[in-house]
Coordinates of C-alpha atoms and ligand atoms in Angstrom, one line a residue:
Chain K
M1 CA 36.8 18.5 -13.2
R2 CA 36.7 16.3 -10.2
Y3 CA 38.2 17.5 -6.9
G4 CA 39.6 14.9 -4.6
M5 CA 42.3 14.3 -2.1
A6 CA 45.1 11.9 -1.4
I7 CA 46.3 11.5 2.2
D8 CA 49.5 9.7 3.0
T9 CA 48.9 7.7 6.1
R10 CA 52.6 6.9 6.3
K11 CA 53.5 10.5 6.8
C12 CA 50.6 11.6 9.0
V13 CA 51.6 11.9 12.6
G14 CA 48.2 12.7 14.0
C15 CA 49.0 16.2 15.2
A16 CA 45.5 17.4 14.4
D17 CA 46.7 20.7 12.9
C18 CA 44.2 20.1 10.1
V19 CA 41.4 19.9 12.6
V20 CA 42.3 23.2 14.2
A21 CA 42.9 24.9 10.9
C22 CA 39.5 23.9 9.7
Q23 CA 37.8 25.1 12.9
T24 CA 39.5 28.5 12.6
E25 CA 39.0 28.9 8.8
N26 CA 35.4 27.9 8.8
N27 CA 34.3 29.3 12.1
I28 CA 33.1 26.0 13.5
P29 CA 31.1 26.3 16.7
I30 CA 33.0 25.2 19.8
G31 CA 32.6 21.5 20.5
Y32 CA 32.1 20.6 16.8
T33 CA 34.4 19.6 14.1
R34 CA 34.3 18.9 10.3
D35 CA 37.5 16.8 10.3
W36 CA 39.1 14.4 12.7
I37 CA 42.0 11.9 13.2
A38 CA 41.4 8.2 13.3
E39 CA 43.9 5.6 14.3
L40 CA 44.0 2.0 13.2
N41 CA 46.0 -0.5 15.2
E42 CA 46.4 -3.9 13.6
G43 CA 48.3 -7.2 14.1
T44 CA 49.9 -9.1 17.0
Y45 CA 53.2 -8.3 18.6
P46 CA 55.8 -8.0 17.2
N47 CA 54.0 -7.5 13.9
L48 CA 52.1 -4.4 14.8
H49 CA 50.9 -1.9 12.3
L50 CA 49.7 1.6 13.0
E51 CA 47.8 3.7 10.5
I52 CA 46.9 7.4 11.2
R53 CA 44.4 9.1 9.0
S54 CA 43.0 12.6 8.7
E55 CA 39.3 12.1 7.9
R56 CA 36.5 14.3 6.6
C57 CA 33.6 14.1 4.2
N58 CA 34.7 12.0 1.3
H59 CA 32.8 14.1 -1.3
C60 CA 31.6 10.8 -2.7
E61 CA 30.9 10.0 -6.3
N62 CA 27.7 8.2 -5.3
T63 CA 26.1 10.5 -2.7
P64 CA 23.4 9.0 -0.5
C65 CA 23.3 12.2 1.5
V66 CA 22.3 14.2 -1.5
R67 CA 19.7 11.6 -2.7
T68 CA 17.9 11.4 0.6
C69 CA 17.7 15.1 1.2
P70 CA 14.0 16.0 0.8
T71 CA 14.5 19.7 0.1
G72 CA 17.5 19.8 -2.2
A73 CA 19.6 21.6 0.5
S74 CA 22.3 19.0 0.1
H75 CA 23.6 19.3 -3.4
I76 CA 26.7 18.9 -5.6
I77 CA 28.6 21.8 -7.1
L78 CA 31.2 22.2 -9.8
G79 CA 34.1 19.8 -9.2
G80 CA 31.9 17.3 -7.4
I81 CA 32.0 19.1 -4.0
V82 CA 29.1 18.2 -1.8
K83 CA 27.5 21.2 -0.1
V84 CA 24.6 22.2 2.0
T85 CA 22.5 25.4 1.4
H86 CA 21.8 26.5 5.0
E87 CA 18.7 28.4 4.1
E88 CA 17.1 25.4 2.5
C89 CA 17.9 22.9 5.2
I90 CA 15.1 21.9 7.6
G91 CA 17.3 19.9 9.9
C92 CA 15.5 16.6 9.3
G93 CA 18.7 14.6 9.8
A94 CA 18.1 12.3 6.7
C95 CA 21.5 13.1 5.3
I96 CA 23.2 12.5 8.6
Q97 CA 21.6 9.0 8.7
S98 CA 22.7 8.3 5.2
C99 CA 26.4 9.1 5.5
P100 CA 28.4 6.0 6.4
Y101 CA 31.3 8.1 7.7
D102 CA 29.2 10.3 10.1
A103 CA 30.9 13.3 8.3
R104 CA 27.9 15.6 8.9
Y105 CA 26.7 17.2 12.1
M106 CA 23.8 19.4 13.1
H107 CA 24.9 23.0 13.6
P108 CA 23.4 24.6 16.7
D109 CA 21.7 27.0 14.4
G110 CA 19.5 24.2 13.1
Y111 CA 21.1 23.3 9.8
V112 CA 23.5 20.5 8.7
D113 CA 27.1 21.4 8.2
K114 CA 30.1 19.5 6.8
C115 CA 33.4 19.8 5.0
T116 CA 33.2 22.0 1.9
F117 CA 36.7 21.3 0.6
C118 CA 37.1 25.0 1.5
D119 CA 35.4 25.9 -1.8
H120 CA 35.8 29.6 -1.0
R121 CA 39.5 29.2 -1.0
V122 CA 39.6 26.8 -3.9
A123 CA 37.7 29.3 -6.0
N124 CA 40.7 31.7 -5.4
G125 CA 43.2 29.1 -6.4
Q126 CA 44.2 28.3 -2.8
E127 CA 44.3 24.9 -1.2
P128 CA 41.8 23.8 1.5
A129 CA 42.9 25.1 5.0
C130 CA 43.7 21.6 6.3
V131 CA 46.0 20.8 3.3
S132 CA 47.8 24.1 3.6
V133 CA 48.8 23.8 7.2
C134 CA 49.8 20.1 7.3
P135 CA 53.4 20.2 8.7
T136 CA 54.3 16.9 7.1
H137 CA 52.7 17.7 3.8
C138 CA 50.9 14.5 3.8
M139 CA 47.8 15.8 2.0
Y140 CA 47.4 16.4 -1.7
F141 CA 44.4 18.3 -3.1
G142 CA 43.5 18.8 -6.8
D143 CA 41.7 17.7 -9.9
L144 CA 41.4 13.9 -10.2
D145 CA 40.3 14.2 -13.8
D146 CA 43.5 15.8 -14.9
P147 CA 46.2 13.1 -15.1
N148 CA 48.9 15.6 -14.7
S149 CA 47.7 17.1 -11.4
E150 CA 49.8 16.2 -8.4
V151 CA 47.0 14.4 -6.7
S152 CA 46.4 12.2 -9.7
K153 CA 50.0 11.3 -9.9
V154 CA 50.2 10.4 -6.2
V155 CA 47.1 8.3 -6.5
A156 CA 48.5 6.5 -9.6
A157 CA 51.9 5.8 -8.1
N158 CA 50.9 4.4 -4.7
K159 CA 49.0 1.7 -3.1
I160 CA 45.7 3.3 -2.1
K161 CA 42.5 2.5 -0.2
T162 CA 39.2 4.2 0.5
L163 CA 37.1 4.0 3.6
A164 CA 34.3 1.5 3.9
P165 CA 34.2 0.8 0.2
E166 CA 31.4 -1.8 1.0
A167 CA 29.1 1.1 1.7
G168 CA 29.2 1.8 -2.0
T169 CA 29.6 5.5 -1.9
K170 CA 32.8 5.7 -4.0
P171 CA 34.8 8.1 -1.8
Q172 CA 37.0 10.7 -3.5
I173 CA 39.5 10.8 -0.7
F174 CA 42.3 8.2 -1.2
Y175 CA 44.5 7.0 1.5
L176 CA 48.1 6.0 0.7
V177 CA 48.9 2.9 2.7
Chain C
M1 CA 44.0 -7.5 17.1
R2 CA 42.3 -4.8 15.1
E3 CA 41.3 -1.5 16.8
E4 CA 40.0 1.6 15.0
L5 CA 39.2 4.8 16.9
I6 CA 39.0 8.5 16.6
T7 CA 41.9 10.1 18.5
S8 CA 41.3 13.8 17.9
G9 CA 38.3 13.8 20.1
R10 CA 35.5 14.2 17.7
M11 CA 32.4 14.9 19.9
N12 CA 29.8 16.3 17.6
L13 CA 26.5 16.5 19.5
N14 CA 24.2 13.6 18.7
I15 CA 26.7 12.1 16.3
D16 CA 29.4 10.9 18.8
P17 CA 29.9 8.6 20.6
V18 CA 27.0 6.9 18.8
L19 CA 24.7 8.4 16.4
H20 CA 21.5 9.6 18.0
I21 CA 20.1 12.2 15.7
W22 CA 16.6 10.8 15.7
H23 CA 14.8 10.6 19.0
W24 CA 11.2 9.6 20.0
Q25 CA 9.6 11.7 17.2
I26 CA 10.5 9.5 14.3
P27 CA 9.3 6.2 15.8
V28 CA 6.0 7.9 16.9
Y29 CA 5.6 9.3 13.4
L30 CA 6.2 5.9 11.9
F31 CA 3.8 4.2 14.3
L32 CA 1.0 6.7 13.7
G33 CA 1.6 6.7 9.9
G34 CA 1.4 2.9 9.8
L35 CA -1.7 2.9 12.0
A36 CA -3.5 5.5 9.8
A37 CA -2.4 3.6 6.6
G38 CA -3.9 0.4 8.0
L39 CA -7.2 2.0 9.1
L40 CA -7.7 3.6 5.7
F41 CA -6.7 0.4 3.9
F42 CA -9.4 -1.6 5.7
A43 CA -12.0 1.1 5.2
A44 CA -11.2 1.3 1.5
Y45 CA -11.0 -2.5 1.1
Y46 CA -14.4 -3.3 2.6
T47 CA -16.0 -0.5 0.6
I48 CA -14.5 -1.8 -2.7
I49 CA -15.7 -5.3 -2.1
G50 CA -19.1 -3.9 -1.2
K51 CA -19.3 -5.0 2.5
E52 CA -19.6 -1.6 4.1
K53 CA -22.9 -2.7 5.7
K54 CA -21.3 -5.6 7.4
F55 CA -18.1 -3.9 8.5
T56 CA -19.4 -0.7 9.9
T57 CA -16.6 -0.1 12.4
A58 CA -13.9 -0.6 9.8
V59 CA -15.6 1.6 7.2
K60 CA -17.3 4.3 9.2
F61 CA -16.0 4.6 12.7
A62 CA -12.4 3.6 12.9
P63 CA -11.3 5.9 10.0
V64 CA -12.1 8.8 12.3
L65 CA -8.8 8.0 14.0
A66 CA -6.8 8.2 10.8
P67 CA -6.7 12.0 10.3
V68 CA -6.1 12.4 14.0
A69 CA -3.1 10.0 13.7
I70 CA -1.8 11.7 10.6
I71 CA -1.9 15.1 12.2
L72 CA -0.3 13.9 15.4
G73 CA 2.3 12.1 13.2
L74 CA 3.1 15.3 11.3
I75 CA 3.4 17.2 14.5
A76 CA 5.9 14.6 15.7
L77 CA 7.8 15.0 12.4
L78 CA 7.8 18.7 12.8
L79 CA 9.2 18.4 16.3
D80 CA 12.0 16.3 14.9
L81 CA 13.1 19.0 12.5
K82 CA 15.9 21.2 13.8
H83 CA 14.7 24.1 11.7
P84 CA 10.9 23.6 11.7
A85 CA 10.3 27.2 10.5
Y86 CA 11.6 26.1 7.1
F87 CA 9.2 23.2 7.1
W88 CA 7.5 24.4 3.9
Q89 CA 10.6 23.7 2.0
L90 CA 9.5 20.1 1.9
Y91 CA 6.7 21.2 -0.4
T92 CA 8.7 23.3 -2.8
T93 CA 10.3 20.3 -4.5
V94 CA 9.6 16.6 -5.2
H95 CA 12.6 14.4 -4.7
L96 CA 11.5 10.9 -5.7
E97 CA 14.8 9.5 -4.5
S98 CA 14.3 10.9 -1.0
P99 CA 11.7 8.9 1.0
M100 CA 11.4 11.9 3.4
S101 CA 10.2 13.9 0.4
W102 CA 7.6 11.6 -1.1
G103 CA 6.4 10.6 2.4
A104 CA 5.6 14.2 3.1
W105 CA 3.7 14.4 -0.2
V106 CA 1.8 11.2 0.4
L107 CA 0.7 12.5 3.8
M108 CA -0.3 15.7 2.1
F109 CA -2.7 13.9 -0.3
I110 CA -4.0 11.2 2.1
M111 CA -4.9 13.7 4.8
P112 CA -7.6 15.6 2.9
I113 CA -9.0 12.3 1.5
S114 CA -9.2 10.7 4.9
M115 CA -10.9 13.8 6.3
L116 CA -13.5 13.9 3.6
W117 CA -14.1 10.2 4.0
V118 CA -14.8 10.7 7.7
A119 CA -16.9 13.9 7.0
S120 CA -19.0 12.1 4.4
Y121 CA -20.1 9.6 7.1
F122 CA -20.7 12.3 9.6
K123 CA -24.5 12.4 9.1
E124 CA -24.7 8.6 9.4
I125 CA -22.5 8.4 12.4
F126 CA -24.3 11.2 14.3
P127 CA -27.9 11.0 13.1
K128 CA -29.2 12.6 16.2
F129 CA -26.4 15.2 16.5
D130 CA -28.2 18.3 17.8
I131 CA -26.5 21.5 16.8
N132 CA -28.5 23.5 19.3
Q133 CA -27.2 21.6 22.2
N134 CA -23.4 21.3 22.7
I135 CA -20.5 23.6 22.1
V136 CA -19.3 21.8 19.0
G137 CA -22.7 22.0 17.5
K138 CA -23.0 25.7 18.2
M139 CA -19.6 26.4 16.7
L140 CA -20.4 24.4 13.6
K141 CA -23.7 26.2 13.3
K142 CA -21.9 29.6 13.1
V143 CA -19.7 28.5 10.3
I144 CA -20.8 25.6 8.3
V145 CA -24.2 24.1 9.2
K146 CA -27.7 25.4 9.5
N147 CA -30.8 24.4 11.2
D148 CA -32.9 22.9 8.5
N149 CA -34.8 19.7 8.9
K150 CA -34.6 18.0 5.6
E151 CA -33.7 14.3 5.8
G152 CA -34.2 13.2 9.4
A153 CA -31.3 15.0 10.9
N154 CA -32.0 18.4 12.3
W155 CA -29.2 20.1 10.4
D156 CA -27.7 20.4 7.0
W157 CA -24.7 22.1 5.4
K158 CA -25.1 25.8 5.1
F159 CA -23.6 26.1 1.6
E160 CA -25.1 24.6 -1.5
I161 CA -21.6 23.7 -2.9
I162 CA -20.8 21.5 0.1
R163 CA -24.1 19.8 -0.1
K164 CA -23.5 19.0 -3.8
F165 CA -20.0 17.9 -3.1
E166 CA -21.2 15.6 -0.3
I167 CA -23.8 14.0 -2.6
N168 CA -21.2 13.4 -5.3
F169 CA -18.6 12.1 -2.8
I170 CA -21.1 9.6 -1.4
K171 CA -22.1 8.5 -4.9
N172 CA -18.5 8.0 -5.9
R173 CA -17.3 6.3 -2.7
K174 CA -15.9 3.3 -4.6
P175 CA -13.5 5.2 -6.9
V176 CA -12.5 7.3 -3.9
A177 CA -11.8 4.1 -2.0
W178 CA -9.5 2.9 -4.8
V179 CA -7.4 6.1 -4.5
M180 CA -7.4 5.8 -0.8
L181 CA -6.4 2.1 -0.9
I182 CA -3.4 2.9 -3.1
L183 CA -2.3 5.8 -1.0
A184 CA -2.7 3.8 2.1
V185 CA -0.4 1.0 0.8
I186 CA 2.1 3.6 -0.3
L187 CA 2.0 5.2 3.2
G188 CA 2.3 1.8 4.9
V189 CA 5.3 0.8 2.8
Y190 CA 6.8 4.2 3.1
T191 CA 7.1 3.9 6.8
G192 CA 9.5 1.0 6.2
I193 CA 11.3 2.4 3.2
L194 CA 12.1 5.5 5.1
L195 CA 14.6 3.5 7.1
S196 CA 15.7 1.0 4.4
A197 CA 16.8 3.9 2.2
F198 CA 19.7 4.5 4.6
N199 CA 22.3 2.1 3.4
A200 CA 24.8 3.6 5.7
R201 CA 23.1 1.9 8.7
P202 CA 23.5 -1.9 8.3
L203 CA 20.4 -2.7 10.3
W204 CA 18.1 -0.7 8.0
N205 CA 19.7 -1.9 4.8
S206 CA 17.2 -4.6 4.1
S207 CA 14.4 -4.8 1.6
I208 CA 12.3 -6.7 4.1
L209 CA 11.7 -3.6 6.2
G210 CA 9.1 -2.2 3.7
P211 CA 6.7 -5.2 3.8
L212 CA 7.5 -5.8 7.5
F213 CA 6.4 -2.2 8.4
L214 CA 3.3 -2.5 6.2
T215 CA 2.2 -5.7 7.8
S216 CA 2.9 -4.4 11.3
G217 CA 0.9 -1.2 10.4
L218 CA -2.0 -3.3 9.1
S219 CA -1.9 -5.4 12.2
T220 CA -2.1 -2.4 14.6
A221 CA -5.0 -1.1 12.6
A222 CA -6.8 -4.5 12.7
A223 CA -6.3 -4.6 16.4
T224 CA -7.8 -1.1 16.8
I225 CA -10.8 -2.0 14.7
M226 CA -11.2 -5.3 16.7
W227 CA -11.1 -3.2 19.9
M228 CA -13.6 -0.6 18.7
S229 CA -16.1 -3.0 17.1
D230 CA -19.2 -4.2 19.0
N231 CA -20.4 -6.4 16.2
H232 CA -19.5 -10.0 16.9
E233 CA -18.9 -11.1 13.4
E234 CA -16.7 -8.1 12.6
K235 CA -14.7 -8.8 15.7
R236 CA -14.1 -12.4 14.6
T237 CA -13.1 -11.4 11.1
F238 CA -10.6 -8.9 12.3
S239 CA -9.3 -11.4 14.9
K240 CA -8.6 -13.8 12.0
I241 CA -7.0 -11.1 9.9
D242 CA -4.8 -10.2 12.8
L243 CA -3.8 -13.8 13.3
M244 CA -2.8 -14.0 9.7
L245 CA -0.8 -10.8 9.8
I246 CA 1.0 -11.9 13.0
V247 CA 2.1 -15.1 11.2
I248 CA 3.3 -13.1 8.2
E249 CA 5.2 -10.7 10.6
L250 CA 6.9 -13.6 12.4
F251 CA 7.9 -15.0 9.0
L252 CA 9.3 -11.6 7.9
I253 CA 11.2 -11.1 11.2
T254 CA 12.9 -14.5 10.8
H255 CA 13.7 -13.7 7.2
L256 CA 15.2 -10.4 8.2
F257 CA 17.6 -11.9 10.7
M258 CA 18.5 -14.8 8.4
G259 CA 19.3 -12.3 5.7
F260 CA 21.6 -10.3 8.1
L261 CA 23.4 -13.4 9.3
A262 CA 24.1 -14.4 5.7
G263 CA 25.3 -10.9 4.9
S264 CA 28.5 -8.8 5.3
E265 CA 30.3 -8.4 8.6
A266 CA 28.5 -5.1 9.4
K267 CA 25.2 -6.8 9.0
V268 CA 26.1 -9.8 11.1
Q269 CA 27.1 -7.3 13.8
A270 CA 23.8 -5.6 13.4
A271 CA 21.9 -8.8 13.9
Q272 CA 24.1 -9.6 17.0
Y273 CA 22.4 -6.6 18.8
F274 CA 19.2 -8.7 18.7
L275 CA 20.8 -12.1 19.2
G276 CA 22.6 -11.7 22.5
G277 CA 23.5 -8.0 22.4
E278 CA 22.0 -4.8 23.8
F279 CA 18.5 -5.0 22.3
T280 CA 17.9 -8.7 22.7
V281 CA 15.7 -8.7 25.8
T282 CA 13.7 -5.6 24.9
F283 CA 13.1 -6.9 21.4
W284 CA 12.1 -10.5 22.0
I285 CA 10.0 -9.8 25.1
N286 CA 8.2 -6.6 24.0
V287 CA 7.9 -7.1 20.2
V288 CA 7.9 -10.8 19.7
I289 CA 6.3 -12.3 22.9
I290 CA 4.0 -9.5 24.1
G291 CA 3.3 -8.0 20.7
L292 CA 3.0 -11.1 18.5
I293 CA 3.0 -14.5 20.2
V294 CA 0.8 -13.9 23.2
P295 CA -1.9 -12.0 21.3
A296 CA -1.8 -14.8 18.7
I297 CA -2.5 -17.4 21.4
L298 CA -5.3 -15.3 22.9
E299 CA -6.9 -14.7 19.6
T300 CA -6.8 -18.4 18.7
L301 CA -8.4 -19.2 22.1
E302 CA -11.1 -16.7 21.3
L303 CA -11.8 -18.1 17.9
L304 CA -12.1 -21.4 19.7
K305 CA -15.0 -19.8 21.6
F306 CA -13.2 -19.0 24.9
K307 CA -14.5 -15.8 26.3
L308 CA -11.7 -13.2 26.6
P309 CA -11.8 -9.4 26.7
V310 CA -10.7 -8.5 23.2
M311 CA -9.0 -5.4 24.6
V312 CA -6.1 -7.4 26.0
P313 CA -4.6 -8.8 22.7
A314 CA -5.5 -5.5 20.9
A315 CA -3.5 -3.4 23.5
M316 CA -0.6 -5.9 23.3
I317 CA -0.4 -5.6 19.6
L318 CA -0.4 -1.8 19.7
W319 CA 2.3 -1.9 22.3
G320 CA 4.4 -4.3 20.3
G321 CA 4.0 -2.2 17.2
M322 CA 5.1 0.9 19.0
I323 CA 8.1 -0.7 20.7
F324 CA 9.1 -2.3 17.4
R325 CA 9.5 1.1 15.8
F326 CA 11.4 2.5 18.7
I327 CA 13.9 -0.3 18.7
M328 CA 14.4 -0.3 15.0
V329 CA 15.1 3.5 14.9
E330 CA 17.3 3.3 18.0
A331 CA 19.3 0.2 17.1
G332 CA 19.7 1.2 13.5
Q333 CA 21.6 4.3 14.6
V334 CA 23.9 2.3 16.7
T335 CA 25.0 0.0 13.8
R336 CA 27.7 1.3 11.6
F337 CA 30.4 0.5 9.1
L338 CA 33.4 2.2 10.7
Y339 CA 35.1 2.4 14.1
Ligands
SF4_401 S1 31.2 11.4 3.1 FE1 29.1 11.4 3.7 S2 28.5 13.5 3.6 FE2 30.4 13.3 2.4 S3 29.6 12.9 0.3 FE3 30.0 10.9 1.2 S4 28.0 10.3 2.1 FE4 27.9 12.5 1.7
SF4_402 S1 19.1 17.8 7.4 FE1 19.0 19.4 5.8 S2 20.6 18.9 4.3 FE2 20.2 17.1 5.6 S3 18.6 15.9 4.4 FE3 17.5 17.2 5.9 S4 17.1 19.1 4.7 FE4 18.7 18.0 3.6

């Protein structure tokens, strides 16, 4: 099993509902966030192109953040979800330095926090909070190893890209472009 | 035009707008680690080649600073942790892929060895140390030493086991020096590898950083020994060593930037910070001119028999080494792949 996401940049309107849903669902301290919206403006008038993306930890296949963690607090659970055990984290910041997406942050309580793909919801058969609230249904979550899952089909049928592939982390969030 | 930015207002503390999760603690830790590694390296090296009589400062006196530097470095590291109370978690596992982890372990091993090394020379360094006179002596007398006039000194260890251990340690200095030499090299390289393990920061993503930090650490140590020594010949030798290290360092720095300029876009941008960008002036003035070129000139003049206070180039080299680490840590966090 390999959890992953497909996000349709052509449907995303940048409303940031996913950001708020995550903050509520996961009790994120005020002023912090696990997901965010990025905009890419490209081209010269009149050939302008706008791409809006909802971004978070990519739950990479090749995880520098897990490798550089000295205590083993950063680890990978079933389905390839990258998690942090708060009680084992010493707050050294090594994993933050090693993430090319700056997807991690230091929780005010002294441990590192990041997107968990809402594994507590996924375990109950629900979708991550961000996916479930998206008003344009631009996000797909599921098992990338299963060719019949919705996310696999969407990834197979569309032109896709990942973020900063040159960083070599093999992201598991695919953007439809 | 190409513009990429975060529009939902991500403002995670110390992550945005630019990453700044490591502050002064890590450069200080790297500097002290490199210095300690260099001091222990020279002590071990001159013991192994059997020149401890000639290079007394390098072998006996300067290593006193090593455990002090290591302890201060560890304190700096501890201050960097956002949850220092869980610090012991570093020592519950060994993660060879994590430089933070094996660095912590190397320090754990090198600290007792360096302390024993220094302690084993204690009687030689302070032959006239009078335990009845000062506070330190009185404190030691209560715990570990006794008043017993055996071999010249007016004191000896209180416990037989320590006495035996000391004799054995002194007999086996050479094998101990070998272990120390290897650990010192690992520690020196580690201070560079710690950064180069982070591929996500284009500036740190270079295999030159390991040797560069090792050379820089050795050169700060050579400068310290040069400064402390009052033996003319030893001073000259370390002046020469320092000169050689400076040349290697300049070569590695050139190599580092050429590598960046030949690399991917993110790396070219990283190099631009030093070639016209934000860090240009600080880097070239403090690290290259004050820290390398001027001391190199002063040392050459000295070798040509001009009389100069050795303190000047030594202090400059130490300054340059320190600033070098500050800039590398600071600038590395600014360089990134996205946005
Ligand atoms: S996005 Fe960053 S934190 Fe998430 S798995 Fe990849 S490297 Fe780790
Ligand atoms: S901050 Fe925590 S999770 Fe990150 S590398 Fe250090 S110990 Fe591991």
